[in-house]
Short mmCIF file of C-alpha atoms (C1' of nucleotides) in Angstrom, two decimals:
data_model
loop_
_atom_site.label_atom_id
_atom_site.label_comp_id
_atom_site.label_asym_id
_atom_site.label_seq_id
_atom_site.Cartn_x
_atom_site.Cartn_y
_atom_site.Cartn_z
CA UNK M 21 59.47 159.03 48.10
CA UNK M 22 61.43 158.34 44.94
CA UNK M 23 60.16 155.39 42.93
CA UNK M 24 63.41 154.70 41.06
CA UNK M 25 65.39 154.69 44.31
CA UNK M 26 62.87 152.42 45.99
CA UNK M 27 62.86 150.06 43.02
CA UNK M 28 66.64 149.94 42.94
CA UNK M 29 66.88 149.36 46.67
CA UNK M 30 64.38 146.52 46.62
CA UNK M 31 66.04 144.91 43.61
CA UNK M 32 69.46 145.22 45.23
CA UNK M 33 68.14 143.69 48.45
CA UNK M 34 66.86 140.71 46.55
CA UNK M 35 69.95 140.38 44.42
CA UNK M 36 72.30 140.42 47.39
CA UNK M 37 70.41 137.70 49.13
CA UNK M 38 70.15 135.53 46.04
CA UNK M 39 73.84 135.93 45.30
CA UNK M 40 74.84 135.14 48.86
CA UNK M 41 72.71 132.04 48.65
CA UNK M 42 74.24 131.07 45.35
CA UNK M 43 77.78 131.45 46.66
CA UNK M 44 76.85 129.46 49.75
CA UNK M 45 75.46 126.47 47.88
CA UNK M 46 78.61 124.37 47.96
CA UNK M 47 79.22 124.93 51.65
CA UNK M 48 75.62 123.97 52.40
CA UNK M 49 75.82 120.84 50.27
CA UNK M 50 78.80 119.75 52.33
CA UNK M 51 76.40 119.35 55.26
CA UNK M 52 73.51 118.07 53.11
CA UNK M 53 71.71 121.35 53.72
CA UNK M 54 69.76 123.66 51.42
CA UNK M 55 68.82 127.34 51.56
CA UNK M 56 65.58 126.51 53.35
CA UNK M 57 67.19 124.39 56.04
CA UNK M 58 70.07 126.83 56.49
CA UNK M 59 67.67 129.67 56.95
CA UNK M 60 65.97 127.75 59.75
CA UNK M 61 69.31 126.85 61.31
CA UNK M 62 70.37 130.48 61.20
CA UNK M 63 67.15 131.56 62.88
CA UNK M 64 68.00 129.39 65.89
CA UNK M 65 70.09 131.60 68.13
CA UNK M 66 72.17 129.42 70.47
CA UNK M 67 72.02 132.15 73.12
CA UNK M 68 68.26 132.42 73.38
CA UNK M 69 65.64 130.14 74.84
CA UNK M 70 64.69 127.43 72.30
CA UNK M 71 61.79 128.85 70.28
CA UNK M 72 58.52 127.05 69.68
CA UNK M 73 57.46 125.88 66.24
CA UNK M 74 54.92 128.67 66.15
CA UNK M 75 57.52 131.34 66.82
CA UNK M 76 59.88 129.86 64.26
CA UNK M 77 57.18 129.71 61.60
CA UNK M 78 56.50 133.42 62.04
CA UNK M 79 60.21 134.12 62.00
CA UNK M 80 60.61 132.28 58.70
CA UNK M 81 57.38 133.52 57.10
CA UNK M 82 56.18 129.97 56.54
CA UNK M 83 53.24 127.93 57.76
CA UNK M 84 53.13 125.12 60.29
CA UNK M 85 53.28 122.07 58.00
CA UNK M 86 56.21 123.59 56.16
CA UNK M 87 58.14 124.13 59.35
CA UNK M 88 57.37 120.58 60.45
CA UNK M 89 58.99 119.40 57.24
CA UNK M 90 62.08 121.62 57.56
CA UNK M 91 62.50 120.70 61.21
CA UNK M 92 62.33 117.05 60.23
CA UNK M 93 65.27 117.59 57.89
CA UNK M 94 67.34 119.23 60.61
CA UNK M 95 66.45 116.53 63.14
CA UNK M 96 67.34 113.84 60.61
CA UNK M 97 70.77 115.43 60.19
CA UNK M 98 71.33 115.57 63.94
CA UNK M 99 71.44 119.36 64.12
CA UNK M 100 68.23 119.95 66.03
CA UNK M 101 66.06 118.11 68.53
CA UNK M 102 62.39 118.54 69.31
CA UNK M 103 61.38 118.94 72.94
CA UNK M 104 58.07 119.38 74.67
CA UNK M 105 57.57 122.79 76.25
CA UNK M 106 56.82 122.07 79.92
CA UNK M 107 54.85 125.31 80.13
CA UNK M 108 52.43 124.15 77.42
CA UNK M 109 52.59 120.52 76.52
CA UNK M 110 50.98 121.18 73.14
CA UNK M 111 53.99 123.19 72.12
CA UNK M 112 57.26 121.82 70.72
CA UNK M 113 60.50 123.76 70.97
CA UNK M 114 63.48 123.45 68.63
CA UNK M 115 66.75 122.81 70.44
CA UNK M 116 70.15 123.03 68.74
CA UNK M 117 72.36 120.01 69.31
CA UNK M 118 76.09 120.58 69.92
CA UNK M 119 76.67 119.54 66.30
CA UNK M 120 73.94 121.97 65.27
CA UNK M 121 75.71 124.81 67.02
CA UNK M 122 78.97 123.89 65.38
CA UNK M 123 77.53 123.67 61.86
CA UNK M 124 75.51 126.84 62.35
CA UNK M 125 78.59 128.81 63.41
CA UNK M 126 80.64 127.43 60.55
CA UNK M 127 78.06 128.18 57.87
CA UNK M 128 77.31 131.61 59.27
CA UNK M 129 81.01 132.40 59.09
CA UNK M 130 81.11 131.22 55.49
CA UNK M 131 78.03 133.28 54.62
CA UNK M 132 79.69 136.42 55.97
CA UNK M 133 82.79 135.65 53.93
CA UNK M 134 81.06 135.17 50.60
CA UNK M 135 78.27 137.75 50.77
CA UNK M 136 78.76 140.75 48.49
CA UNK M 137 78.04 142.92 51.53
CA UNK M 138 81.48 141.99 52.85
CA UNK M 139 82.95 144.39 50.28
CA UNK M 140 81.65 147.38 52.23
CA UNK M 141 83.87 149.23 54.66
CA UNK M 142 83.19 149.23 58.38
CA UNK M 143 81.67 152.66 58.23
CA UNK M 144 79.49 151.84 55.24
CA UNK M 145 78.30 148.73 57.01
CA UNK M 146 77.32 150.73 60.06
CA UNK M 147 75.28 153.12 57.93
CA UNK M 148 73.66 150.23 56.10
CA UNK M 149 72.79 148.38 59.29
CA UNK M 150 71.33 151.53 60.76
CA UNK M 151 69.12 152.10 57.72
CA UNK M 152 67.97 148.51 57.37
CA UNK M 153 67.47 148.14 61.09
CA UNK M 154 64.86 150.86 60.93
CA UNK M 155 62.63 148.75 58.69
CA UNK M 156 63.61 145.10 59.19
CA UNK M 157 61.75 143.08 61.76
CA UNK M 158 63.29 143.55 65.19
CA UNK M 159 65.68 140.68 65.71
CA UNK O 191 85.07 144.85 59.09
CA UNK O 192 82.61 144.41 61.93
CA UNK O 193 81.09 140.95 62.16
CA UNK O 194 77.97 141.95 64.12
CA UNK O 195 77.20 144.73 61.65
CA UNK O 196 77.73 142.44 58.70
CA UNK O 197 75.56 139.75 60.26
CA UNK O 198 72.81 142.23 60.99
CA UNK O 199 72.95 143.72 57.51
CA UNK O 200 72.74 140.32 55.83
CA UNK O 201 69.90 139.21 58.07
CA UNK O 202 68.02 142.45 57.46
CA UNK O 203 68.50 142.09 53.71
CA UNK O 204 67.03 138.64 53.82
CA UNK O 205 64.21 139.62 56.13
CA UNK O 206 63.15 142.56 54.00
CA UNK O 207 62.96 140.46 50.89
CA UNK O 208 61.05 137.65 52.60
CA UNK O 209 58.61 140.09 54.13
CA UNK O 210 58.03 141.88 50.86
CA UNK O 211 57.38 138.53 49.26
CA UNK O 212 55.01 137.56 52.02
CA UNK O 213 53.02 140.77 51.71
CA UNK O 214 52.92 140.33 47.95
CA UNK O 215 51.51 136.81 48.01
CA UNK O 216 47.86 137.78 47.62
CA UNK O 217 48.51 140.13 44.72
CA UNK O 218 50.55 137.45 42.98
CA UNK O 219 47.87 134.83 43.52
CA UNK O 220 45.41 137.12 41.76
CA UNK O 221 47.39 136.51 38.56
CA UNK O 222 48.17 132.87 39.37
CA UNK O 223 51.78 133.83 39.91
CA UNK O 224 54.30 132.83 42.58
CA UNK O 225 57.49 134.41 43.91
CA UNK O 226 59.55 132.49 41.35
CA UNK O 227 57.48 133.54 38.37
CA UNK O 228 57.19 137.13 39.60
CA UNK O 229 60.91 137.35 39.99
CA UNK O 230 61.33 136.29 36.36
CA UNK O 231 58.66 138.74 35.23
CA UNK O 232 60.36 141.54 37.12
CA UNK O 233 63.68 140.71 35.51
CA UNK O 234 62.17 141.34 32.08
CA UNK O 235 62.65 145.05 31.48
CA UNK O 236 60.14 146.22 28.85
CA UNK O 237 62.60 148.88 27.70
CA UNK O 238 65.49 146.58 26.89
CA UNK O 239 66.07 144.10 24.11
CA UNK O 240 64.40 140.76 24.97
CA UNK O 241 67.03 138.72 26.81
CA UNK O 242 68.00 135.17 25.91
CA UNK O 243 67.28 132.26 28.23
CA UNK O 244 70.98 132.11 29.04
CA UNK O 245 71.08 135.74 30.12
CA UNK O 246 67.92 135.36 32.18
CA UNK O 247 69.22 132.25 33.92
CA UNK O 248 72.30 134.14 35.05
CA UNK O 249 70.17 137.06 36.11
CA UNK O 250 67.99 134.82 38.26
CA UNK O 251 70.82 132.64 39.60
CA UNK O 252 69.13 129.51 38.30
CA UNK O 253 70.06 126.85 35.79
CA UNK O 254 68.70 126.21 32.31
CA UNK O 255 66.10 123.53 33.04
CA UNK O 256 64.72 125.64 35.87
CA UNK O 257 64.33 128.66 33.65
CA UNK O 258 62.66 126.55 30.98
CA UNK O 259 60.09 125.57 33.59
CA UNK O 260 59.51 129.10 34.85
CA UNK O 261 59.27 130.46 31.33
CA UNK O 262 56.71 127.78 30.55
CA UNK O 263 54.55 129.06 33.41
CA UNK O 264 54.72 132.63 32.14
CA UNK O 265 53.99 131.56 28.56
CA UNK O 266 51.05 129.48 29.76
CA UNK O 267 49.62 132.56 31.50
CA UNK O 268 50.04 134.67 28.36
CA UNK O 269 52.57 137.06 29.89
CA UNK O 270 55.60 136.05 27.84
CA UNK O 271 56.35 134.59 24.43
CA UNK O 272 59.37 132.69 23.24
CA UNK O 273 61.04 133.84 20.05
CA UNK O 274 64.01 132.60 18.08
CA UNK O 275 66.99 134.93 18.09
CA UNK O 276 67.71 135.62 14.40
CA UNK O 277 71.36 136.25 15.25
CA UNK O 278 71.76 132.74 16.65
CA UNK O 279 69.00 130.34 15.90
CA UNK O 280 69.95 128.13 18.85
CA UNK O 281 69.01 130.93 21.19
CA UNK O 282 65.50 131.72 22.48
CA UNK O 283 64.59 135.17 23.72
CA UNK O 284 61.83 136.01 26.21
CA UNK O 285 59.42 138.65 24.96
CA UNK O 286 56.87 140.34 27.20
CA UNK O 287 53.35 140.33 25.79
CA UNK O 288 51.21 143.47 26.20
CA UNK O 289 49.42 141.68 29.03
CA UNK O 290 52.80 140.79 30.48
CA UNK O 291 53.82 144.44 30.51
CA UNK O 292 50.59 145.41 32.19
CA UNK O 293 50.77 142.74 34.89
CA UNK O 294 54.46 143.42 35.48
CA UNK O 295 53.85 147.13 36.00
CA UNK O 296 50.91 146.48 38.29
CA UNK O 297 52.74 143.98 40.49
CA UNK O 298 55.87 146.08 40.64
CA UNK O 299 53.77 148.99 41.83
CA UNK O 300 52.21 146.78 44.50
CA UNK O 301 55.62 145.52 45.57
CA UNK O 302 56.84 149.06 46.10
CA UNK O 303 53.75 149.83 48.14
CA UNK O 304 54.02 146.90 50.51
CA UNK O 305 57.78 146.58 50.97
CA UNK O 306 59.04 147.66 54.38
CA UNK O 307 61.61 149.77 52.54
CA UNK O 308 58.80 152.15 51.63
CA UNK O 309 58.92 153.43 55.21
CA UNK O 310 62.26 155.13 54.57
CA UNK O 311 62.43 158.80 53.69
CA UNK O 312 63.63 159.97 50.29
CA UNK O 313 67.02 160.85 51.65
CA UNK O 314 67.42 157.57 53.50
CA UNK O 315 66.46 155.73 50.34
CA UNK O 316 69.10 157.57 48.36
CA UNK O 317 71.76 156.60 50.90
CA UNK O 318 70.57 153.02 50.90
CA UNK O 319 70.52 152.76 47.13
CA UNK O 320 74.00 154.22 46.95
CA UNK O 321 75.35 151.70 49.45
CA UNK O 322 73.63 148.66 47.97
CA UNK O 323 74.44 149.74 44.44
CA UNK O 324 78.11 149.46 45.28
CA UNK O 325 77.81 145.73 45.89
CA UNK O 326 74.72 144.49 44.04
CA UNK O 327 75.14 143.20 40.52
CA UNK O 328 75.00 146.05 38.03
CA UNK O 329 71.42 146.23 36.80
"C1'" DT E 164 83.32 118.27 5.91
"C1'" DC E 165 83.58 116.84 10.57
"C1'" DC E 166 82.98 117.13 15.18
"C1'" DA E 167 83.35 119.72 19.51
"C1'" DT E 168 80.77 123.36 21.58
"C1'" DT E 169 76.77 126.00 22.69
"C1'" DG E 170 71.78 126.96 23.85
"C1'" DC E 171 67.79 125.07 25.07
"C1'" DT E 172 64.56 121.33 26.25
"C1'" DT E 173 63.04 116.87 28.18
"C1'" DC E 174 63.08 113.63 31.73
"C1'" DG E 175 63.25 111.72 36.34
"C1'" DA E 176 64.02 112.52 41.01
"C1'" DG E 177 64.11 115.10 45.00
"C1'" DA E 178 63.12 119.29 47.82
"C1'" DC E 179 59.80 122.80 49.16
"C1'" DT E 180 55.19 124.71 50.07
"C1'" DT E 181 50.45 124.67 50.78
"C1'" DG E 182 45.41 123.63 52.46
"C1'" DA E 183 42.57 120.20 54.61
"C1'" DA E 184 42.04 117.04 58.15
"C1'" DG E 185 43.43 114.85 62.49
"C1'" DC E 186 45.27 114.47 67.36
"C1'" DA E 187 46.47 116.06 71.94
"C1'" DT E 188 46.43 119.79 75.12
"C1'" DT E 189 44.70 124.00 77.04
"C1'" DC E 190 41.29 127.34 78.14
"C1'" DA E 191 36.77 129.60 78.85
"C1'" DC E 192 32.42 129.13 80.64
"C1'" DG E 193 28.53 127.33 82.84
"C1'" DC I 287 34.36 120.15 87.96
"C1'" DG I 288 32.82 119.00 82.97
"C1'" DT I 289 32.31 120.20 78.26
"C1'" DG I 290 33.15 122.34 73.99
"C1'" DA I 291 35.91 125.83 71.51
"C1'" DA I 292 40.47 127.14 70.55
"C1'" DT I 293 45.43 126.28 70.09
"C1'" DG I 294 49.84 123.92 68.59
"C1'" DC I 295 51.59 120.62 65.95
"C1'" DT I 296 51.56 116.72 62.65
"C1'" DT I 297 50.00 113.94 58.70
"C1'" DC I 298 48.47 113.62 54.12
"C1'" DA I 299 47.86 114.66 49.26
"C1'" DA I 300 48.70 117.74 45.69
"C1'" DG I 301 51.18 121.08 43.33
"C1'" DT I 302 55.42 123.98 42.58
"C1'" DC I 303 60.30 124.53 42.25
"C1'" DT I 304 65.10 122.92 41.45
"C1'" DC I 305 68.59 120.06 39.84
"C1'" DG I 306 71.72 116.70 37.05
"C1'" DA I 307 71.80 113.73 33.10
"C1'" DA I 308 70.70 113.06 28.51
"C1'" DG I 309 69.03 114.62 24.03
"C1'" DC I 310 68.38 117.75 19.94
"C1'" DA I 311 69.36 121.54 16.78
"C1'" DA I 312 72.47 125.17 15.46
"C1'" DT I 313 77.10 127.09 15.37
"C1'" DG I 314 81.96 127.39 14.60
"C1'" DG I 315 86.72 125.98 14.20
"C1'" DA I 316 90.06 122.69 12.15
#
DNA sequence: TCCATTGCTTCGAGACTTGAAGCATTCACG
DNA sequence: CGTGAATGCTTCAAGTCTCGAAGCAATGGA
């Protein structure tokens, strides 16, 4: 393992995310969203079963009270609804509203437009995805 | 450009940084530091001329009041000192203290140990660094 | 000299994050 | 079955982070 390469890769990873976030700020503000709420919105895949709070907290590397707060913001903005999981009535699942799906798709599209990663060619992107996929948490 | 690849790459980038941060939390707490203060500490290269607040704010994608706050935290913990730039007495530069250098080196080492990127082989890391270096801000 | 600009800080407000404590539901065990 | 431990989420209080507006000192151009 090469320390300089590892350092550079980690720094670049961080920088790319921060820059993407920075370039996304205006678009988020247009929906009264912030990086934290967008991240949660992004983590809600419209094509999967609505995840529980517990699952979402793990997905976002945050704790339960934090997710309660973030979810409250999304509910307040009409993008998400809470529902009781019939399988376990202690559990609450996060359900995208139609507006939530719309906003999520729009912002995700914008994120892909502004991210510095968009400068890579198709082939470079495939290599990158392959490398990162080996170490990132399985989606 | 392939949208799924771009989406996956951006998500992986974010995930890797968040996970690294998560795994680093304990080590940071040992020095009463947080992700925000660590990020600032990391951005202070001991081998370069001490950067001005303005330069650091750009480097960290934050605004001036925010950096003033973060710098205050680092100064309070004895890791950084403020100094007047003799070239322009309006400007303040951030100088690492000896303790600051020590803590920075220690935490950077820990970060490289815990980051998921450490699982990649030397050759994979070289490829990754080459790809990311093409789009990340020049260090 | 004058005053617009620049670099930083202060201030006030809002957003985020956390641990401790509380509530309802589920589960294990007798 | 009952009963208590464990689980999932929320509330609360406190602290951290982030931002825009306003202020101060230094600089620089007319």
